[in-house]
Amino acid sequence: MSVNPMAYEAQFFGFTPQTCMLRVYIAFQDYLFEMMLVVESVILKKLDGFPDCKISAFQIRKSTEKFLLFMKERFDKLFSKMEEVLLQLVLNIPKNVLLPEDKVHEQYPYSREQFQALQDEIHQLQQQYRAEASAGQALRAELEEQKAVQAELEKILQWFDGLENICREHGTGNFKESFAFLTQNSKKLQDVLKDVEEKSKKIKKHDQLL
Amino acid sequence: DGEGGPPVPAAPGRAQVFATVVDTFLEKLVAAGSYQRFANCYRCFYKLQPEMTRSIYDQFISQLQTSIKEEIQEVKDEGNLEVLFNSLDKIVEEAKNQEEPAWRPSGIPEEDVRSAMVPYLLKHRLYLRKILKEKEEENRKVAQSVLAGRDRIAELQQLIQARKHAWQ
């Protein structure tokens, strides 16, 4: 027969019911013994007032023992009954009762696997967040670069537009066309110059041969 | 409307049972230690001094009861038992519809602490899901800006090429 440690009750009351009962038993028993000793000493004292009576201290001690033995027996029986009732009805927590402080165990009865799955999920979410965060940083870095590049390109565009405005202001008509014509002409000139150089080289050669 | 008879008295609470049980114990103990029995044990003295015997007995019984009652009160006070009894009565009453045996500590802290941690983990998971969603949304918007920016740069480059050609 195993002894019920009443640990759950101890959690609630702050003491083990059996310990409490034991303490009370010992206290009661002590009082009983104490009282009996007092009774005996009072009787003995009273007897001193009757010097010629034939009652000895030994007899009184015997009487005390007789009474105490009887009382102790009754006391043990009665206390045992009381203890049983208290442990079953008062200092106990029925099996179907869950203390409020333990509610989480009713609400979230997670097995080891379920708990592990939850932890894994959280770990994964953390990693995903980190990845998103660094992706965001990269995007913002490119955005900054783009701003710089756009600014440069717009500067160049503005320079071109500025050139057009100058030409328009000075009324040189289609400066673009004349500039283009000039560039083409200077190219033609360069080609002609090249031709002349080659021809003069040839002539010089002929002269030398002659 | 008819009331269904007199109200059923509630079952006595733990405090009540406790008091009753202790009183019963005391009563029976006193009854066992009756004056007859006392006088019978101390017969010789009783014969000599019956009144004194009675007086000594009365004091003895009275003192014993007082001591026992005081001890009980001390235990109640120290353990705050009145409050605990009433509280437990309430808890038991609330669980009266539960038929299944309730959870009990397994004795293994690692096992039991899991359930205690679950609410925090669930909160944490909720939080992570939220900030992840926000981050993803934020990045989506920035990505759109980046794509638009690339288009703009391509457009600018084309315009510049066009200008260049016009000047050749």
mmCIF file of C-alpha atoms in Angstrom:
data_model
loop_
_atom_site.group_PDB
_atom_site.id
_atom_site.type_symbol
_atom_site.label_atom_id
_atom_site.label_comp_id
_atom_site.label_asym_id
_atom_site.label_seq_id
_atom_site.Cartn_x
_atom_site.Cartn_y
_atom_site.Cartn_z
ATOM 1 C CA MET A 1 0.000 0.000 0.000
ATOM 2 C CA SER A 2 1.650 3.196 -1.133
ATOM 3 C CA VAL A 3 1.454 6.326 0.931
ATOM 4 C CA ASN A 4 -0.112 9.297 -0.782
ATOM 5 C CA PRO A 5 2.414 12.098 -0.446
ATOM 6 C CA MET A 6 -0.329 14.711 -0.995
ATOM 7 C CA ALA A 7 2.132 16.877 -2.874
ATOM 8 C CA TYR A 8 -0.553 18.803 -4.749
ATOM 9 C CA GLU A 9 -2.254 19.647 -1.463
ATOM 10 C CA ALA A 10 1.084 20.770 -0.096
ATOM 11 C CA GLN A 11 1.418 23.032 -3.135
ATOM 12 C CA PHE A 12 -1.870 24.686 -2.223
ATOM 13 C CA PHE A 13 -1.725 24.805 1.569
ATOM 14 C CA GLY A 14 1.973 25.399 1.966
ATOM 15 C CA PHE A 15 2.289 22.378 4.231
ATOM 16 C CA THR A 16 1.796 18.646 3.911
ATOM 17 C CA PRO A 17 -1.533 17.662 5.479
ATOM 18 C CA GLN A 18 -0.027 14.646 7.197
ATOM 19 C CA THR A 19 2.664 16.798 8.776
ATOM 20 C CA CYS A 20 0.017 19.181 10.040
ATOM 21 C CA MET A 21 -1.931 16.336 11.584
ATOM 22 C CA LEU A 22 1.176 14.963 13.215
ATOM 23 C CA ARG A 23 2.010 18.307 14.738
ATOM 24 C CA VAL A 24 -1.484 18.621 16.155
ATOM 25 C CA TYR A 25 -1.402 15.060 17.500
ATOM 26 C CA ILE A 26 1.853 15.618 19.318
ATOM 27 C CA ALA A 27 0.609 18.927 20.744
ATOM 28 C CA PHE A 28 -2.637 17.398 22.002
ATOM 29 C CA GLN A 29 -0.839 14.450 23.497
ATOM 30 C CA ASP A 30 1.594 16.754 25.258
ATOM 31 C CA TYR A 31 -1.265 18.714 26.803
ATOM 32 C CA LEU A 32 -2.905 15.542 28.018
ATOM 33 C CA PHE A 33 0.272 14.359 29.707
ATOM 34 C CA GLU A 34 0.944 17.784 31.111
ATOM 35 C CA MET A 35 -2.536 18.063 32.573
ATOM 36 C CA MET A 36 -2.249 14.654 34.154
ATOM 37 C CA LEU A 37 1.031 15.579 35.802
ATOM 38 C CA VAL A 38 -0.543 18.735 37.138
ATOM 39 C CA VAL A 39 -3.490 16.750 38.494
ATOM 40 C CA GLU A 40 -1.145 14.336 40.187
ATOM 41 C CA SER A 41 0.979 17.053 41.762
ATOM 42 C CA VAL A 42 -2.106 18.909 43.000
ATOM 43 C CA ILE A 43 -3.476 15.770 44.594
ATOM 44 C CA LEU A 44 -0.137 15.000 46.223
ATOM 45 C CA LYS A 45 0.043 18.499 47.573
ATOM 46 C CA LYS A 46 -3.446 18.250 48.997
ATOM 47 C CA LEU A 47 -2.490 14.960 50.600
ATOM 48 C CA ASP A 48 0.319 16.733 52.400
ATOM 49 C CA GLY A 49 -2.427 18.579 54.257
ATOM 50 C CA PHE A 50 -3.646 15.255 55.616
ATOM 51 C CA PRO A 51 -0.579 13.787 57.300
ATOM 52 C CA ASP A 52 -2.366 10.875 58.952
ATOM 53 C CA CYS A 53 -4.086 9.518 55.850
ATOM 54 C CA LYS A 54 -2.855 6.188 54.531
ATOM 55 C CA ILE A 55 -2.696 7.074 50.886
ATOM 56 C CA SER A 56 0.805 6.813 49.473
ATOM 57 C CA ALA A 57 2.305 8.692 46.576
ATOM 58 C CA PHE A 58 2.769 5.334 44.905
ATOM 59 C CA GLN A 59 -0.968 4.756 44.973
ATOM 60 C CA ILE A 60 -1.622 8.130 43.455
ATOM 61 C CA ARG A 61 0.910 7.407 40.736
ATOM 62 C CA LYS A 62 -0.889 4.152 40.008
ATOM 63 C CA SER A 63 -4.194 5.999 39.761
ATOM 64 C CA THR A 64 -2.724 8.522 37.413
ATOM 65 C CA GLU A 65 -1.297 5.816 35.194
ATOM 66 C CA LYS A 66 -4.624 4.032 35.103
ATOM 67 C CA PHE A 67 -6.522 7.123 34.072
ATOM 68 C CA LEU A 68 -3.872 8.210 31.596
ATOM 69 C CA LEU A 69 -3.717 4.819 29.937
ATOM 70 C CA PHE A 70 -7.432 4.845 29.397
ATOM 71 C CA MET A 71 -7.426 8.429 28.126
ATOM 72 C CA LYS A 72 -4.535 7.783 25.777
ATOM 73 C CA GLU A 73 -6.303 4.826 24.216
ATOM 74 C CA ARG A 74 -9.474 6.772 23.650
ATOM 75 C CA PHE A 75 -7.504 9.777 22.490
ATOM 76 C CA ASP A 76 -5.646 7.767 19.841
ATOM 77 C CA LYS A 77 -8.861 6.245 18.483
ATOM 78 C CA LEU A 78 -10.707 9.528 18.353
ATOM 79 C CA PHE A 79 -7.784 11.368 16.837
ATOM 80 C CA SER A 80 -7.319 8.711 14.201
ATOM 81 C CA LYS A 81 -10.944 9.122 13.126
ATOM 82 C CA MET A 82 -10.641 12.877 13.086
ATOM 83 C CA GLU A 83 -7.458 12.705 11.049
ATOM 84 C CA GLU A 84 -9.103 10.445 8.480
ATOM 85 C CA VAL A 85 -12.006 12.808 7.976
ATOM 86 C CA LEU A 86 -9.784 15.869 7.755
ATOM 87 C CA LEU A 87 -7.427 14.272 5.255
ATOM 88 C CA GLN A 88 -10.295 13.067 3.077
ATOM 89 C CA LEU A 89 -12.696 15.964 3.183
ATOM 90 C CA VAL A 90 -10.905 19.081 4.277
ATOM 91 C CA LEU A 91 -7.186 18.971 3.585
ATOM 92 C CA ASN A 92 -7.541 17.382 0.174
ATOM 93 C CA ILE A 93 -7.904 18.407 -3.451
ATOM 94 C CA PRO A 94 -10.289 16.186 -5.422
ATOM 95 C CA LYS A 95 -8.812 14.428 -8.446
ATOM 96 C CA ASN A 96 -10.815 16.437 -10.962
ATOM 97 C CA VAL A 97 -9.753 19.767 -9.581
ATOM 98 C CA LEU A 98 -7.000 21.837 -11.135
ATOM 99 C CA LEU A 99 -5.569 24.702 -9.140
ATOM 100 C CA PRO A 100 -5.909 28.074 -10.937
ATOM 101 C CA GLU A 101 -2.153 28.578 -10.920
ATOM 102 C CA ASP A 102 -1.790 25.466 -13.085
ATOM 103 C CA LYS A 103 -4.258 26.575 -15.742
ATOM 104 C CA VAL A 104 -1.627 26.685 -18.480
ATOM 105 C CA HIS A 105 -1.274 22.929 -18.322
ATOM 106 C CA GLU A 106 -4.938 22.547 -19.185
ATOM 107 C CA GLN A 107 -4.847 25.208 -21.875
ATOM 108 C CA TYR A 108 -1.605 24.271 -23.558
ATOM 109 C CA PRO A 109 -0.949 20.569 -23.164
ATOM 110 C CA TYR A 110 1.914 20.538 -25.642
ATOM 111 C CA SER A 111 3.791 17.327 -26.218
ATOM 112 C CA ARG A 112 7.532 17.363 -26.699
ATOM 113 C CA GLU A 113 7.059 17.167 -30.482
ATOM 114 C CA GLN A 114 4.504 19.951 -30.586
ATOM 115 C CA PHE A 115 6.708 22.140 -28.463
ATOM 116 C CA GLN A 116 9.711 21.448 -30.663
ATOM 117 C CA ALA A 117 7.652 22.259 -33.767
ATOM 118 C CA LEU A 118 6.664 25.580 -32.256
ATOM 119 C CA GLN A 119 10.265 26.418 -31.435
ATOM 120 C CA ASP A 120 11.357 25.437 -34.957
ATOM 121 C CA GLU A 121 8.672 27.617 -36.468
ATOM 122 C CA ILE A 122 9.843 30.568 -34.425
ATOM 123 C CA HIS A 123 13.440 29.969 -35.444
ATOM 124 C CA GLN A 124 12.416 29.880 -39.089
ATOM 125 C CA LEU A 125 10.454 33.117 -38.781
ATOM 126 C CA GLN A 126 13.473 34.785 -37.242
ATOM 127 C CA GLN A 127 15.642 33.691 -40.151
ATOM 128 C CA GLN A 128 13.082 34.859 -42.690
ATOM 129 C CA TYR A 129 12.910 38.224 -41.015
ATOM 130 C CA ARG A 130 16.677 38.580 -41.062
ATOM 131 C CA ALA A 131 16.711 37.756 -44.766
ATOM 132 C CA GLU A 132 13.994 40.312 -45.499
ATOM 133 C CA ALA A 133 15.817 42.922 -43.457
ATOM 134 C CA SER A 134 19.066 42.522 -45.397
ATOM 135 C CA ALA A 135 17.178 42.426 -48.706
ATOM 136 C CA GLY A 136 15.611 45.709 -47.717
ATOM 137 C CA GLN A 137 18.991 47.176 -46.962
ATOM 138 C CA ALA A 138 20.307 46.136 -50.389
ATOM 139 C CA LEU A 139 17.302 47.684 -52.107
ATOM 140 C CA ARG A 140 17.720 50.928 -50.266
ATOM 141 C CA ALA A 141 21.444 50.990 -51.138
ATOM 142 C CA GLU A 142 20.613 50.652 -54.828
ATOM 143 C CA LEU A 143 18.027 53.398 -54.499
ATOM 144 C CA GLU A 144 20.724 55.709 -53.189
ATOM 145 C CA GLU A 145 23.060 54.809 -56.059
ATOM 146 C CA GLN A 146 20.286 55.402 -58.554
ATOM 147 C CA LYS A 147 19.734 58.867 -57.149
ATOM 148 C CA ALA A 148 23.389 59.748 -57.722
ATOM 149 C CA VAL A 149 23.408 58.318 -61.260
ATOM 150 C CA GLN A 150 20.159 60.053 -62.152
ATOM 151 C CA ALA A 151 21.561 63.340 -60.919
ATOM 152 C CA GLU A 152 24.640 62.973 -63.157
ATOM 153 C CA LEU A 153 22.613 62.015 -66.211
ATOM 154 C CA GLU A 154 20.230 64.880 -65.666
ATOM 155 C CA LYS A 155 23.208 67.229 -65.459
ATOM 156 C CA ILE A 156 24.435 66.045 -68.868
ATOM 157 C CA LEU A 157 20.950 66.437 -70.324
ATOM 158 C CA GLN A 158 20.761 69.917 -68.919
ATOM 159 C CA TRP A 159 24.123 70.751 -70.505
ATOM 160 C CA PHE A 160 22.849 69.684 -73.912
ATOM 161 C CA ASP A 161 19.689 71.732 -73.439
ATOM 162 C CA GLY A 162 21.793 74.637 -72.308
ATOM 163 C CA LEU A 163 23.779 74.447 -75.575
ATOM 164 C CA GLU A 164 20.612 74.545 -77.652
ATOM 165 C CA ASN A 165 19.411 77.588 -75.719
ATOM 166 C CA ILE A 166 22.623 79.444 -76.369
ATOM 167 C CA CYS A 167 22.363 78.822 -80.109
ATOM 168 C CA ARG A 168 18.751 79.902 -80.144
ATOM 169 C CA GLU A 169 19.614 83.075 -78.232
ATOM 170 C CA HIS A 170 22.329 84.064 -80.663
ATOM 171 C CA GLY A 171 20.066 83.335 -83.612
ATOM 172 C CA THR A 172 22.610 81.310 -85.526
ATOM 173 C CA GLY A 173 19.737 79.489 -87.141
ATOM 174 C CA ASN A 174 20.285 75.871 -87.215
ATOM 175 C CA PHE A 175 23.602 75.835 -85.462
ATOM 176 C CA LYS A 176 23.295 72.146 -85.124
ATOM 177 C CA GLU A 177 23.130 71.648 -88.844
ATOM 178 C CA SER A 178 25.979 74.035 -89.540
ATOM 179 C CA PHE A 179 28.033 72.372 -86.804
ATOM 180 C CA ALA A 180 27.211 68.994 -88.269
ATOM 181 C CA PHE A 181 28.097 70.402 -91.745
ATOM 182 C CA LEU A 182 31.296 71.772 -90.316
ATOM 183 C CA THR A 183 32.205 68.440 -88.768
ATOM 184 C CA GLN A 184 31.528 66.677 -92.018
ATOM 185 C CA ASN A 185 33.483 69.259 -93.982
ATOM 186 C CA SER A 186 36.438 69.066 -91.703
ATOM 187 C CA LYS A 187 36.314 65.335 -92.178
ATOM 188 C CA LYS A 188 36.260 65.835 -95.974
ATOM 189 C CA LEU A 189 39.103 68.279 -95.642
ATOM 190 C CA GLN A 190 41.072 65.740 -93.682
ATOM 191 C CA ASP A 191 40.449 63.145 -96.403
ATOM 192 C CA VAL A 192 41.541 65.630 -99.112
ATOM 193 C CA LEU A 193 44.635 66.494 -97.148
ATOM 194 C CA LYS A 194 45.479 62.840 -96.854
ATOM 195 C CA ASP A 195 45.000 62.449 -100.621
ATOM 196 C CA VAL A 196 47.261 65.415 -101.373
ATOM 197 C CA GLU A 197 49.920 64.068 -99.016
ATOM 198 C CA GLU A 198 49.935 60.700 -100.706
ATOM 199 C CA LYS A 199 50.008 62.296 -104.151
ATOM 200 C CA SER A 200 52.933 64.538 -103.219
ATOM 201 C CA LYS A 201 54.730 61.559 -101.803
ATOM 202 C CA LYS A 202 54.271 59.753 -105.110
ATOM 203 C CA ILE A 203 55.551 62.783 -107.052
ATOM 204 C CA LYS A 204 58.593 63.035 -104.857
ATOM 205 C CA LYS A 205 59.307 59.390 -105.459
ATOM 206 C CA HIS A 206 58.976 59.907 -109.219
ATOM 207 C CA ASP A 207 61.346 62.843 -109.012
ATOM 208 C CA GLN A 208 63.927 60.744 -107.237
ATOM 209 C CA LEU A 209 63.685 58.012 -109.755
ATOM 210 C CA LEU A 210 64.044 60.506 -112.600
ATOM 211 C CA ASP B 1 -44.131 31.342 -11.571
ATOM 212 C CA GLY B 2 -43.534 28.549 -9.123
ATOM 213 C CA GLU B 3 -40.461 28.148 -6.993
ATOM 214 C CA GLY B 4 -39.269 24.571 -6.765
ATOM 215 C CA GLY B 5 -39.602 24.076 -3.025
ATOM 216 C CA PRO B 6 -37.240 25.318 -0.328
ATOM 217 C CA PRO B 7 -33.668 26.014 -1.416
ATOM 218 C CA VAL B 8 -31.300 23.096 -0.983
ATOM 219 C CA PRO B 9 -28.734 23.983 1.688
ATOM 220 C CA ALA B 10 -25.275 24.072 0.259
ATOM 221 C CA ALA B 11 -22.920 21.342 1.426
ATOM 222 C CA PRO B 12 -20.915 22.559 4.407
ATOM 223 C CA GLY B 13 -17.661 24.187 3.449
ATOM 224 C CA ARG B 14 -14.296 22.949 4.551
ATOM 225 C CA ALA B 15 -14.064 25.475 7.369
ATOM 226 C CA GLN B 16 -17.362 24.253 8.737
ATOM 227 C CA VAL B 17 -16.407 20.612 8.505
ATOM 228 C CA PHE B 18 -13.092 21.346 10.158
ATOM 229 C CA ALA B 19 -14.763 23.084 13.100
ATOM 230 C CA THR B 20 -17.371 20.372 13.458
ATOM 231 C CA VAL B 21 -14.860 17.550 13.365
ATOM 232 C CA VAL B 22 -12.663 19.179 15.997
ATOM 233 C CA ASP B 23 -15.635 19.906 18.239
ATOM 234 C CA THR B 24 -16.829 16.327 17.923
ATOM 235 C CA PHE B 25 -13.384 15.029 18.823
ATOM 236 C CA LEU B 26 -13.273 17.194 21.908
ATOM 237 C CA GLU B 27 -16.781 16.262 22.934
ATOM 238 C CA LYS B 28 -16.082 12.557 22.711
ATOM 239 C CA LEU B 29 -12.761 12.913 24.491
ATOM 240 C CA VAL B 30 -14.395 14.741 27.374
ATOM 241 C CA ALA B 31 -17.140 12.160 27.481
ATOM 242 C CA ALA B 32 -14.545 9.406 27.664
ATOM 243 C CA GLY B 33 -12.706 11.177 30.459
ATOM 244 C CA SER B 34 -15.855 11.404 32.545
ATOM 245 C CA TYR B 35 -15.906 12.343 36.196
ATOM 246 C CA GLN B 36 -17.022 8.825 37.074
ATOM 247 C CA ARG B 37 -13.998 7.364 35.428
ATOM 248 C CA PHE B 38 -11.703 9.943 37.043
ATOM 249 C CA ALA B 39 -13.126 9.390 40.499
ATOM 250 C CA ASN B 40 -12.971 5.670 39.964
ATOM 251 C CA CYS B 41 -9.277 5.802 39.168
ATOM 252 C CA TYR B 42 -8.495 8.079 42.095
ATOM 253 C CA ARG B 43 -10.876 6.145 44.377
ATOM 254 C CA CYS B 44 -8.870 6.486 47.539
ATOM 255 C CA PHE B 45 -8.519 10.226 47.185
ATOM 256 C CA TYR B 46 -12.146 10.525 46.154
ATOM 257 C CA LYS B 47 -13.210 8.787 49.339
ATOM 258 C CA LEU B 48 -11.069 11.164 51.321
ATOM 259 C CA GLN B 49 -11.979 14.400 49.544
ATOM 260 C CA PRO B 50 -14.934 14.100 47.130
ATOM 261 C CA GLU B 51 -15.414 17.819 46.660
ATOM 262 C CA MET B 52 -11.741 18.415 46.014
ATOM 263 C CA THR B 53 -11.727 15.552 43.539
ATOM 264 C CA ARG B 54 -14.607 17.174 41.705
ATOM 265 C CA SER B 55 -12.909 20.543 41.663
ATOM 266 C CA ILE B 56 -9.615 19.117 40.453
ATOM 267 C CA TYR B 57 -11.403 17.177 37.740
ATOM 268 C CA ASP B 58 -13.346 20.241 36.531
ATOM 269 C CA GLN B 59 -10.170 22.235 36.269
ATOM 270 C CA PHE B 60 -8.390 19.432 34.470
ATOM 271 C CA ILE B 61 -11.092 19.005 31.852
ATOM 272 C CA SER B 62 -11.536 22.717 31.391
ATOM 273 C CA GLN B 63 -7.808 23.319 30.985
ATOM 274 C CA LEU B 64 -7.471 20.422 28.547
ATOM 275 C CA GLN B 65 -10.251 21.766 26.357
ATOM 276 C CA THR B 66 -8.818 25.259 26.432
ATOM 277 C CA SER B 67 -5.354 24.065 25.452
ATOM 278 C CA ILE B 68 -6.709 21.953 22.607
ATOM 279 C CA LYS B 69 -8.865 24.783 21.278
ATOM 280 C CA GLU B 70 -5.960 27.210 21.483
ATOM 281 C CA GLU B 71 -3.716 24.858 19.581
ATOM 282 C CA ILE B 72 -6.295 24.453 16.854
ATOM 283 C CA GLN B 73 -6.677 28.220 16.585
ATOM 284 C CA GLU B 74 -2.916 28.637 16.359
ATOM 285 C CA VAL B 75 -2.737 26.126 13.528
ATOM 286 C CA LYS B 76 -5.554 27.915 11.725
ATOM 287 C CA ASP B 77 -3.927 31.301 12.125
ATOM 288 C CA GLU B 78 -0.442 30.186 11.108
ATOM 289 C CA GLY B 79 -1.663 28.403 8.017
ATOM 290 C CA ASN B 80 -4.264 31.038 7.165
ATOM 291 C CA LEU B 81 -6.612 28.089 6.959
ATOM 292 C CA GLU B 82 -9.955 29.916 6.968
ATOM 293 C CA VAL B 83 -9.030 31.775 3.807
ATOM 294 C CA LEU B 84 -7.520 28.702 2.177
ATOM 295 C CA PHE B 85 -10.543 26.556 2.997
ATOM 296 C CA ASN B 86 -12.956 29.049 1.472
ATOM 297 C CA SER B 87 -10.748 29.495 -1.556
ATOM 298 C CA LEU B 88 -10.492 25.747 -2.075
ATOM 299 C CA ASP B 89 -14.252 25.369 -1.723
ATOM 300 C CA LYS B 90 -14.690 27.881 -4.537
ATOM 301 C CA ILE B 91 -12.134 26.178 -6.750
ATOM 302 C CA VAL B 92 -13.780 22.792 -6.181
ATOM 303 C CA GLU B 93 -17.209 24.243 -6.911
ATOM 304 C CA GLU B 94 -16.001 25.692 -10.200
ATOM 305 C CA ALA B 95 -14.576 22.356 -11.245
ATOM 306 C CA LYS B 96 -17.706 20.412 -10.390
ATOM 307 C CA ASN B 97 -18.512 19.745 -14.044
ATOM 308 C CA GLN B 98 -15.092 18.345 -14.767
ATOM 309 C CA GLU B 99 -15.248 14.590 -14.746
ATOM 310 C CA GLU B 100 -11.817 13.822 -16.066
ATOM 311 C CA PRO B 101 -8.919 13.748 -13.604
ATOM 312 C CA ALA B 102 -7.084 17.022 -13.794
ATOM 313 C CA TRP B 103 -3.434 17.602 -14.587
ATOM 314 C CA ARG B 104 -0.970 16.945 -11.837
ATOM 315 C CA PRO B 105 2.736 17.827 -11.719
ATOM 316 C CA SER B 106 4.669 15.026 -13.345
ATOM 317 C CA GLY B 107 7.629 15.475 -11.061
ATOM 318 C CA ILE B 108 9.838 16.206 -14.061
ATOM 319 C CA PRO B 109 10.393 19.964 -14.275
ATOM 320 C CA GLU B 110 11.491 19.882 -17.932
ATOM 321 C CA GLU B 111 8.201 18.282 -18.918
ATOM 322 C CA ASP B 112 6.039 20.588 -16.854
ATOM 323 C CA VAL B 113 7.742 23.814 -17.798
ATOM 324 C CA ARG B 114 6.822 23.332 -21.484
ATOM 325 C CA SER B 115 3.194 24.266 -21.004
ATOM 326 C CA ALA B 116 4.183 27.277 -18.917
ATOM 327 C CA MET B 117 6.379 28.527 -21.768
ATOM 328 C CA VAL B 118 3.874 27.957 -24.545
ATOM 329 C CA PRO B 119 1.880 31.175 -24.051
ATOM 330 C CA TYR B 120 5.081 33.223 -24.323
ATOM 331 C CA LEU B 121 6.209 31.359 -27.423
ATOM 332 C CA LEU B 122 2.825 31.856 -29.037
ATOM 333 C CA LYS B 123 3.017 35.573 -28.358
ATOM 334 C CA HIS B 124 6.519 35.683 -29.779
ATOM 335 C CA ARG B 125 5.409 33.828 -32.902
ATOM 336 C CA LEU B 126 2.554 36.258 -33.403
ATOM 337 C CA TYR B 127 4.941 39.160 -33.105
ATOM 338 C CA LEU B 128 7.439 37.666 -35.561
ATOM 339 C CA ARG B 129 4.712 36.983 -38.101
ATOM 340 C CA LYS B 130 3.570 40.572 -37.825
ATOM 341 C CA ILE B 131 6.954 42.216 -38.289
ATOM 342 C CA LEU B 132 7.843 39.821 -41.085
ATOM 343 C CA LYS B 133 4.694 40.788 -42.950
ATOM 344 C CA GLU B 134 5.417 44.478 -42.420
ATOM 345 C CA LYS B 135 8.975 44.062 -43.620
ATOM 346 C CA GLU B 136 7.874 42.176 -46.720
ATOM 347 C CA GLU B 137 5.348 44.895 -47.536
ATOM 348 C CA GLU B 138 7.950 47.600 -47.001
ATOM 349 C CA ASN B 139 10.412 45.809 -49.278
ATOM 350 C CA ARG B 140 7.772 45.381 -51.951
ATOM 351 C CA LYS B 141 7.311 49.138 -52.057
ATOM 352 C CA VAL B 142 11.048 49.847 -52.133
ATOM 353 C CA ALA B 143 11.502 47.245 -54.889
ATOM 354 C CA GLN B 144 8.915 49.071 -56.978
ATOM 355 C CA SER B 145 10.808 52.322 -56.493
ATOM 356 C CA VAL B 146 14.041 50.603 -57.508
ATOM 357 C CA LEU B 147 12.482 49.270 -60.715
ATOM 358 C CA ALA B 148 11.038 52.683 -61.506
ATOM 359 C CA GLY B 149 14.452 54.180 -60.883
ATOM 360 C CA ARG B 150 16.073 51.782 -63.316
ATOM 361 C CA ASP B 151 13.515 52.681 -65.965
ATOM 362 C CA ARG B 152 14.191 56.360 -65.396
ATOM 363 C CA ILE B 153 17.920 55.888 -65.783
ATOM 364 C CA ALA B 154 17.407 53.955 -69.015
ATOM 365 C CA GLU B 155 15.141 56.732 -70.237
ATOM 366 C CA LEU B 156 17.705 59.418 -69.402
ATOM 367 C CA GLN B 157 20.426 57.445 -71.174
ATOM 368 C CA GLN B 158 18.243 57.222 -74.276
ATOM 369 C CA LEU B 159 17.583 60.969 -74.252
ATOM 370 C CA ILE B 160 21.273 61.671 -73.989
ATOM 371 C CA GLN B 161 22.037 59.333 -76.897
ATOM 372 C CA ALA B 162 19.402 61.140 -78.955
ATOM 373 C CA ARG B 163 20.953 64.537 -78.179
ATOM 374 C CA LYS B 164 24.391 63.170 -79.024
ATOM 375 C CA HIS B 165 23.277 61.968 -82.406
ATOM 376 C CA ALA B 166 21.595 65.249 -83.157
ATOM 377 C CA TRP B 167 24.957 67.006 -82.740
ATOM 378 C CA GLN B 168 26.983 64.679 -84.983
#
